[in-house]
mmCIF file of C-alpha atoms in Angstrom:
data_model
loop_
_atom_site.group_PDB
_atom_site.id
_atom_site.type_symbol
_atom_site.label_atom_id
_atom_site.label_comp_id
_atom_site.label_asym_id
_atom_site.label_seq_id
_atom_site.Cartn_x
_atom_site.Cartn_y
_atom_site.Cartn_z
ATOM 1 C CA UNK W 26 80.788 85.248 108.288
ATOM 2 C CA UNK W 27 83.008 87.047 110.639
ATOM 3 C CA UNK W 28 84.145 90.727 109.999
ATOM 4 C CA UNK W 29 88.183 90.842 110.099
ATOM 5 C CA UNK W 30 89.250 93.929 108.760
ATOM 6 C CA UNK W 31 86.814 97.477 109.892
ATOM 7 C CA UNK W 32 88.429 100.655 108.186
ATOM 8 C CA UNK W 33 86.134 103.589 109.571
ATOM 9 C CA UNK W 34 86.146 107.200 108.301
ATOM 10 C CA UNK W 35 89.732 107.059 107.674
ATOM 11 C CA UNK W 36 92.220 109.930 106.420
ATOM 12 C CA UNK W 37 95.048 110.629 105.206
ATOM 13 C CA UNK W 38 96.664 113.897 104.522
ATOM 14 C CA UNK W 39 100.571 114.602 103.866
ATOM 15 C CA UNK W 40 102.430 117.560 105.201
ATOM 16 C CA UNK W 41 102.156 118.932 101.316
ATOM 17 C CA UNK W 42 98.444 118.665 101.706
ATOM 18 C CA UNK W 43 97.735 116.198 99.636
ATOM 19 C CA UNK W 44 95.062 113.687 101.010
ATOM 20 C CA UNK W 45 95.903 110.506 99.854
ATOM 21 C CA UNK W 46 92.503 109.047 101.374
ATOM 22 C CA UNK W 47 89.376 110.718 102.162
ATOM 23 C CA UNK W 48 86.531 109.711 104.828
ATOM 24 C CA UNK W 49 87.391 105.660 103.613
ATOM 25 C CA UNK W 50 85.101 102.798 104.996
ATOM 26 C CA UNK W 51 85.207 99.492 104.132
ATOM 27 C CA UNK W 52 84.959 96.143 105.678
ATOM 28 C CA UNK W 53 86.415 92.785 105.035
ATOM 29 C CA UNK W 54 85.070 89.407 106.173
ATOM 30 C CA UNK W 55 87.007 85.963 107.005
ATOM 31 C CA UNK W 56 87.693 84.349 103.911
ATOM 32 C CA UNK W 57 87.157 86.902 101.296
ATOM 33 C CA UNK W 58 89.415 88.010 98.198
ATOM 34 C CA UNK W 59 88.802 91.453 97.758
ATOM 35 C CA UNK W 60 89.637 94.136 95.250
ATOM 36 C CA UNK W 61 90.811 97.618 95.844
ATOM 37 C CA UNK W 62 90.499 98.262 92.236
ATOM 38 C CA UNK W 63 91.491 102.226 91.086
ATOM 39 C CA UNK W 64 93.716 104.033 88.836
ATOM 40 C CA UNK W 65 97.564 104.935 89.886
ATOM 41 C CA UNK W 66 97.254 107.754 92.564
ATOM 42 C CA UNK W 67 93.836 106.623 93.241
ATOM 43 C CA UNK W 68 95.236 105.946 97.182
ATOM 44 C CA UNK W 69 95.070 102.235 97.021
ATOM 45 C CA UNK W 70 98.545 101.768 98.566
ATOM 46 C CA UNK W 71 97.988 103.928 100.977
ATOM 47 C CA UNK W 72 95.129 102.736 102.377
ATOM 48 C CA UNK W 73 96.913 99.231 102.283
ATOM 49 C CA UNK W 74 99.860 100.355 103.871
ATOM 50 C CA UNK W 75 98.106 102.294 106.513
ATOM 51 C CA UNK W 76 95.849 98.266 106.877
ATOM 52 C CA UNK W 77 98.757 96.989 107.713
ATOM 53 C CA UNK W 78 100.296 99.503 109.768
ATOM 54 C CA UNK W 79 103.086 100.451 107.845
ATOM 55 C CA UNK W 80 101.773 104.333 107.610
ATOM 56 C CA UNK W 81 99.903 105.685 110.405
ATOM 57 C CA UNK W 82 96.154 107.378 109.018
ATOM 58 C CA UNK W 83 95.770 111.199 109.833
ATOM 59 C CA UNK W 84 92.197 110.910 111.175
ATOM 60 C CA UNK W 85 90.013 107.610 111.692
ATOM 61 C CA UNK W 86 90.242 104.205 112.679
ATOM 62 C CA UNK W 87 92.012 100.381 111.765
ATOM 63 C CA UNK W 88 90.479 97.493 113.342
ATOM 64 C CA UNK W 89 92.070 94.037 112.325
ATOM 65 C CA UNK W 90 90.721 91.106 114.323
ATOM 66 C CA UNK W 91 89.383 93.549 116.699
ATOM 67 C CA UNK W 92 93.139 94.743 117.440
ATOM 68 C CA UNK W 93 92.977 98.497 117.365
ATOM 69 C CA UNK W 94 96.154 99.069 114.517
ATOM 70 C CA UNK W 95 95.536 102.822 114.532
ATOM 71 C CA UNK W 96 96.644 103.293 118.629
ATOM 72 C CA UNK W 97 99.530 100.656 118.446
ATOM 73 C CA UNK W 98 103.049 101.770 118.872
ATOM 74 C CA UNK W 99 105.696 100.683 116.295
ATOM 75 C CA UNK W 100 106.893 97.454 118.768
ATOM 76 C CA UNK W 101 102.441 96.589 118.924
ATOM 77 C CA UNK W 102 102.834 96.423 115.033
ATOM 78 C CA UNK W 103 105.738 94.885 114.949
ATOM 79 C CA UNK W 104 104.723 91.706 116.670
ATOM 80 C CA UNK W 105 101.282 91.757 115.653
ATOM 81 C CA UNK W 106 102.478 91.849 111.631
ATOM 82 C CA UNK W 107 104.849 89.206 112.651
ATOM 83 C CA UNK W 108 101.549 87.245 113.803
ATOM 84 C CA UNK W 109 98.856 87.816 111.922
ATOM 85 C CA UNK W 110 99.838 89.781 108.146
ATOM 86 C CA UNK W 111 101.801 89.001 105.084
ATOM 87 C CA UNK W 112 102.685 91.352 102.657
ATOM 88 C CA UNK W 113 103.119 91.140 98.919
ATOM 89 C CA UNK W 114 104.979 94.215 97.278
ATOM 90 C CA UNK W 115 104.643 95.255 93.380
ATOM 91 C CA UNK W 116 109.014 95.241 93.555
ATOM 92 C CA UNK W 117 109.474 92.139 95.201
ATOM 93 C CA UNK W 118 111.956 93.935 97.573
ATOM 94 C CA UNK W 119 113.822 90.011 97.831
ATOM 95 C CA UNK W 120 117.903 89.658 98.514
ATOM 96 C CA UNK W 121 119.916 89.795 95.891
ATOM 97 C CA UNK W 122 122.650 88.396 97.483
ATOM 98 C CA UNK W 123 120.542 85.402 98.884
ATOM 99 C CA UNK W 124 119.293 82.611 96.775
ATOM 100 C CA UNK W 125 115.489 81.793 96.480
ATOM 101 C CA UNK W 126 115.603 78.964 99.622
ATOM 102 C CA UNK W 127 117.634 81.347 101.847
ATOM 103 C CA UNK W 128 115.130 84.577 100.906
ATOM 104 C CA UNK W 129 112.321 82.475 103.067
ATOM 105 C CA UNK W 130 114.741 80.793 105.444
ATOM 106 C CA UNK W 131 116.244 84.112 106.892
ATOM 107 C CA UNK W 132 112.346 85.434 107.675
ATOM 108 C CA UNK W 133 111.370 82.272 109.535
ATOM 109 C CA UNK W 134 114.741 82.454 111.554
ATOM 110 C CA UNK W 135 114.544 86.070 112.258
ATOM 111 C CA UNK W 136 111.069 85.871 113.540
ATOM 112 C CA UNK W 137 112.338 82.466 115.615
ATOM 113 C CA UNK W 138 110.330 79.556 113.565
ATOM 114 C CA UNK W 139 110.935 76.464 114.348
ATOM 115 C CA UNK W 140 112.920 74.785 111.431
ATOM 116 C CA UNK W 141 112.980 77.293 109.197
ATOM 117 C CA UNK W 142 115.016 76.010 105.950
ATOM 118 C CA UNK W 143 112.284 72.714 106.496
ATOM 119 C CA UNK W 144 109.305 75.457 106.493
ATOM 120 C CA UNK W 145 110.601 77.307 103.444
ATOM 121 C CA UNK W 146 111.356 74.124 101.527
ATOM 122 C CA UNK W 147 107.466 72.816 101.847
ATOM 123 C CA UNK W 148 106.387 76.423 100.809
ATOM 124 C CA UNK W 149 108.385 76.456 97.645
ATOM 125 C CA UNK W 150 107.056 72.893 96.700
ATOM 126 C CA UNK W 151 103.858 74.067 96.669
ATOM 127 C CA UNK W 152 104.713 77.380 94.754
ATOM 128 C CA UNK W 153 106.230 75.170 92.318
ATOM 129 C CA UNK W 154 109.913 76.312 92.579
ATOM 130 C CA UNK W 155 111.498 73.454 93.946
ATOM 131 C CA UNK W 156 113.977 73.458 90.903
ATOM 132 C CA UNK W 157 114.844 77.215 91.592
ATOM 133 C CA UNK W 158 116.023 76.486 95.145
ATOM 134 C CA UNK W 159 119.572 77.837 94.672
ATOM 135 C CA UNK W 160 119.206 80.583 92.339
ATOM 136 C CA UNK W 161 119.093 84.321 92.885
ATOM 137 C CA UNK W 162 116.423 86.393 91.822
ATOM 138 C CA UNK W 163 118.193 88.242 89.053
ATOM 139 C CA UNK W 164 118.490 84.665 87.550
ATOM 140 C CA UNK W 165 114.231 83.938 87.998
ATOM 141 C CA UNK W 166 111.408 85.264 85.849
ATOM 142 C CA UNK W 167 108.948 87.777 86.835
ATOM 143 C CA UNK W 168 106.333 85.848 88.090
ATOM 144 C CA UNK W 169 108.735 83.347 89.775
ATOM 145 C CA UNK W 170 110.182 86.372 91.950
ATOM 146 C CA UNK W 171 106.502 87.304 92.852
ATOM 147 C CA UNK W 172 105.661 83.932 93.874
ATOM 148 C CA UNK W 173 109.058 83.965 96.332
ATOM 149 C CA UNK W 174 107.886 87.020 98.085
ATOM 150 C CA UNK W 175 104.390 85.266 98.326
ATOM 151 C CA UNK W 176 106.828 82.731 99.689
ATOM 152 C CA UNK W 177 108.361 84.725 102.059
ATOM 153 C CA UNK W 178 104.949 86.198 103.299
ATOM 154 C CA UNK W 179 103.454 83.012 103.906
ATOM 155 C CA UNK W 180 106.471 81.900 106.403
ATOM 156 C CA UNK W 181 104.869 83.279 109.517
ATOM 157 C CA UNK W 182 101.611 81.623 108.517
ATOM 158 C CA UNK W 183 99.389 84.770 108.418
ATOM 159 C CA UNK W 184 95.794 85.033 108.673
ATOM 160 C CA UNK W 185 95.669 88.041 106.320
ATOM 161 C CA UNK W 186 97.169 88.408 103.117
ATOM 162 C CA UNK W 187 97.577 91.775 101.938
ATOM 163 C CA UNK W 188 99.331 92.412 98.063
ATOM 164 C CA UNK W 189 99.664 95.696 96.467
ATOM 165 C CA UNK W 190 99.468 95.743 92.723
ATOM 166 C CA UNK W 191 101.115 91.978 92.950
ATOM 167 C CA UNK W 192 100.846 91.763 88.972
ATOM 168 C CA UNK W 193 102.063 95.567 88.067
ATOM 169 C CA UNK W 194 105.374 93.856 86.490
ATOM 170 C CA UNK W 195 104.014 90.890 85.045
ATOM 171 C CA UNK W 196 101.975 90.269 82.004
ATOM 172 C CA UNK W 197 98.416 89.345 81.659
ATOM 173 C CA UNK W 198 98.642 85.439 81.525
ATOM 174 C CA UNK W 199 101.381 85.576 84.692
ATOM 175 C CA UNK W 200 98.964 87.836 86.608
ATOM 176 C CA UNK W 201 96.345 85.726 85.952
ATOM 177 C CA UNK W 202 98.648 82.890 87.409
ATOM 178 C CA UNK W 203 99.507 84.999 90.364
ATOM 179 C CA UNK W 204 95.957 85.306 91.148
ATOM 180 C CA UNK W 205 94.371 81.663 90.773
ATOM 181 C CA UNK W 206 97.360 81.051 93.166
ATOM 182 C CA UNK W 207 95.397 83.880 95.454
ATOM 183 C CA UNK W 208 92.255 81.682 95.235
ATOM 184 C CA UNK W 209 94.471 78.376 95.853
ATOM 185 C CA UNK W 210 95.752 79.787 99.083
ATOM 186 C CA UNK W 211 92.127 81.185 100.111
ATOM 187 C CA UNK W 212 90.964 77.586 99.854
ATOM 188 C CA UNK W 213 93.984 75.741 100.848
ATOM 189 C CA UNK W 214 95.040 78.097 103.790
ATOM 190 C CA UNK W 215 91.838 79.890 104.583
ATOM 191 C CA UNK W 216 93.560 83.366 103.862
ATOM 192 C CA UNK W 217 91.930 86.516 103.391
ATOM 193 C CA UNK W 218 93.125 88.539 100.749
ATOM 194 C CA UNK W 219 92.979 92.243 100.291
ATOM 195 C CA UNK W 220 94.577 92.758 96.866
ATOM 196 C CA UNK W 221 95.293 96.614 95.133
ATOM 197 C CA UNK W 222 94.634 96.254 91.229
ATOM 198 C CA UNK W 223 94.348 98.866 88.534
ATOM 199 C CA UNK W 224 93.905 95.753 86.053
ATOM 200 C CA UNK W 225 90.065 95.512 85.448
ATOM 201 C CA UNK W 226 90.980 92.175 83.208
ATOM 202 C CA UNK W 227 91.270 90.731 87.314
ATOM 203 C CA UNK W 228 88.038 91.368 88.201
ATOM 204 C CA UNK W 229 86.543 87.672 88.244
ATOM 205 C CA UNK W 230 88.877 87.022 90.767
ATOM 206 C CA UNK W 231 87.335 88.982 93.839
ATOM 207 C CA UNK W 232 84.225 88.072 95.884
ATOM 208 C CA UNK W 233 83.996 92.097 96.308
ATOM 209 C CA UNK W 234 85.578 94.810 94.883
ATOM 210 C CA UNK W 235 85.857 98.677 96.220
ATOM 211 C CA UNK W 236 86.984 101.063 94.069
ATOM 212 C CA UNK W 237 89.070 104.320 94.773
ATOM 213 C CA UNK W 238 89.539 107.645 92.822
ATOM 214 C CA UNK W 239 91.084 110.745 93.993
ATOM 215 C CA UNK W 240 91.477 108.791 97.550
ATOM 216 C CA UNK W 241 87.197 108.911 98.200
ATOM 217 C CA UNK W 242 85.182 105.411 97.500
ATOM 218 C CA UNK W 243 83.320 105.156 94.347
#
């Protein structure tokens, strides 16, 4: 199995002095689910944000692919993101002002894919929301929104899924949905999946699991 994701010795301190993540190592391999299981403020977020470039660590190192994250500029992360990650908020973060189709049609023609509206349209078949094409996401469920912004991260066709605390919102029996769609896409697509989780009901679902506290491995 081939290593995708190295995290080595990795920090994280904020100009208040709190450190978010201390000394973390970890390593993900093609294919897996894994669990960054921890309580709130444990630094799970952070160390997902800083995997996918959106924060930049203090101290240590990022290695995705064998891409060096930690050394790239913000136009490196940019493009690689745009090539390689998705990422699933806890808040959705989707357009109010844009129905469910045009949410995922706007990513794949900002980031120049070809056919965009006929990309989004396949992805929403097979998240089942076909029949919530024109609506808004005021007007959809909890779990429906989550599965759009799955949606919309799975319109660049990443290689790496990354989804903090996907299921925060949603109850148990739509966060269990959530996640056998997770497994679905690992066999389907061949994703990998590095998934932040204080829910310990969740834990069948990952191959591995590393757990945070106070921003140190446990």
């Amino acid at each position: 199995m081939n290593s995708i994701i190295q995290i080595k010795n990795l920090w994280k301190v904020y100009p208040n002095k709190v450190e978010a993540l201390r000394n973390v190592s970890l390593e993900v391999f093609e294919g897996e689910v894994i669990g960054l299981m921890g309580p709130s403020g444990s630094g799970k977020s952070t160390l997902l944000h800083i995997t996918a470039g959106l924060e930049k660590p203090t101290d240590g190192e990022v290695y995705i692919m064998d891409h060096s994250i930690h050394l790239m500029d913000e136009d490196q992360l940019a493009s690689f993101r745009q090539k390689h990650l998705g990422f699933v908020f806890q808040f959705y973060y989707l357009l109010e002002d844009f129905n469910v189709l045009e949410n995922l049609t706007l990513v794949g023609q900002l980031a120049g894919v070809e056919r965009p509206q006929e990309k989004a349209l396949q992805i929403l078949e097979y998240l089942r929301l076909s029949h919530r094409l024109k609506h808004r996401p005021s007007q959809l469920s909890g779990g429906e929104q989550q599965r759009v912004a799955i949606g919309r991260a799975l319109m660049l066709d990443p290689k790496i899924l990354l989804a903090d605390e996907p299921t925060g919102n949603l109850d148990l029996a739509e966060g269990k949905r959530i996640f056998d769609l997770f497994l679905k896409l690992r066999e389907e697509r061949g994703l990998t999946l590095l998934v932040a989780t204080h829910n310990e009901e969740l834990k069948p679902y990952f191959d591995r699991i590393y757990r945070l506290k106070d921003g140190e491995l446990v």
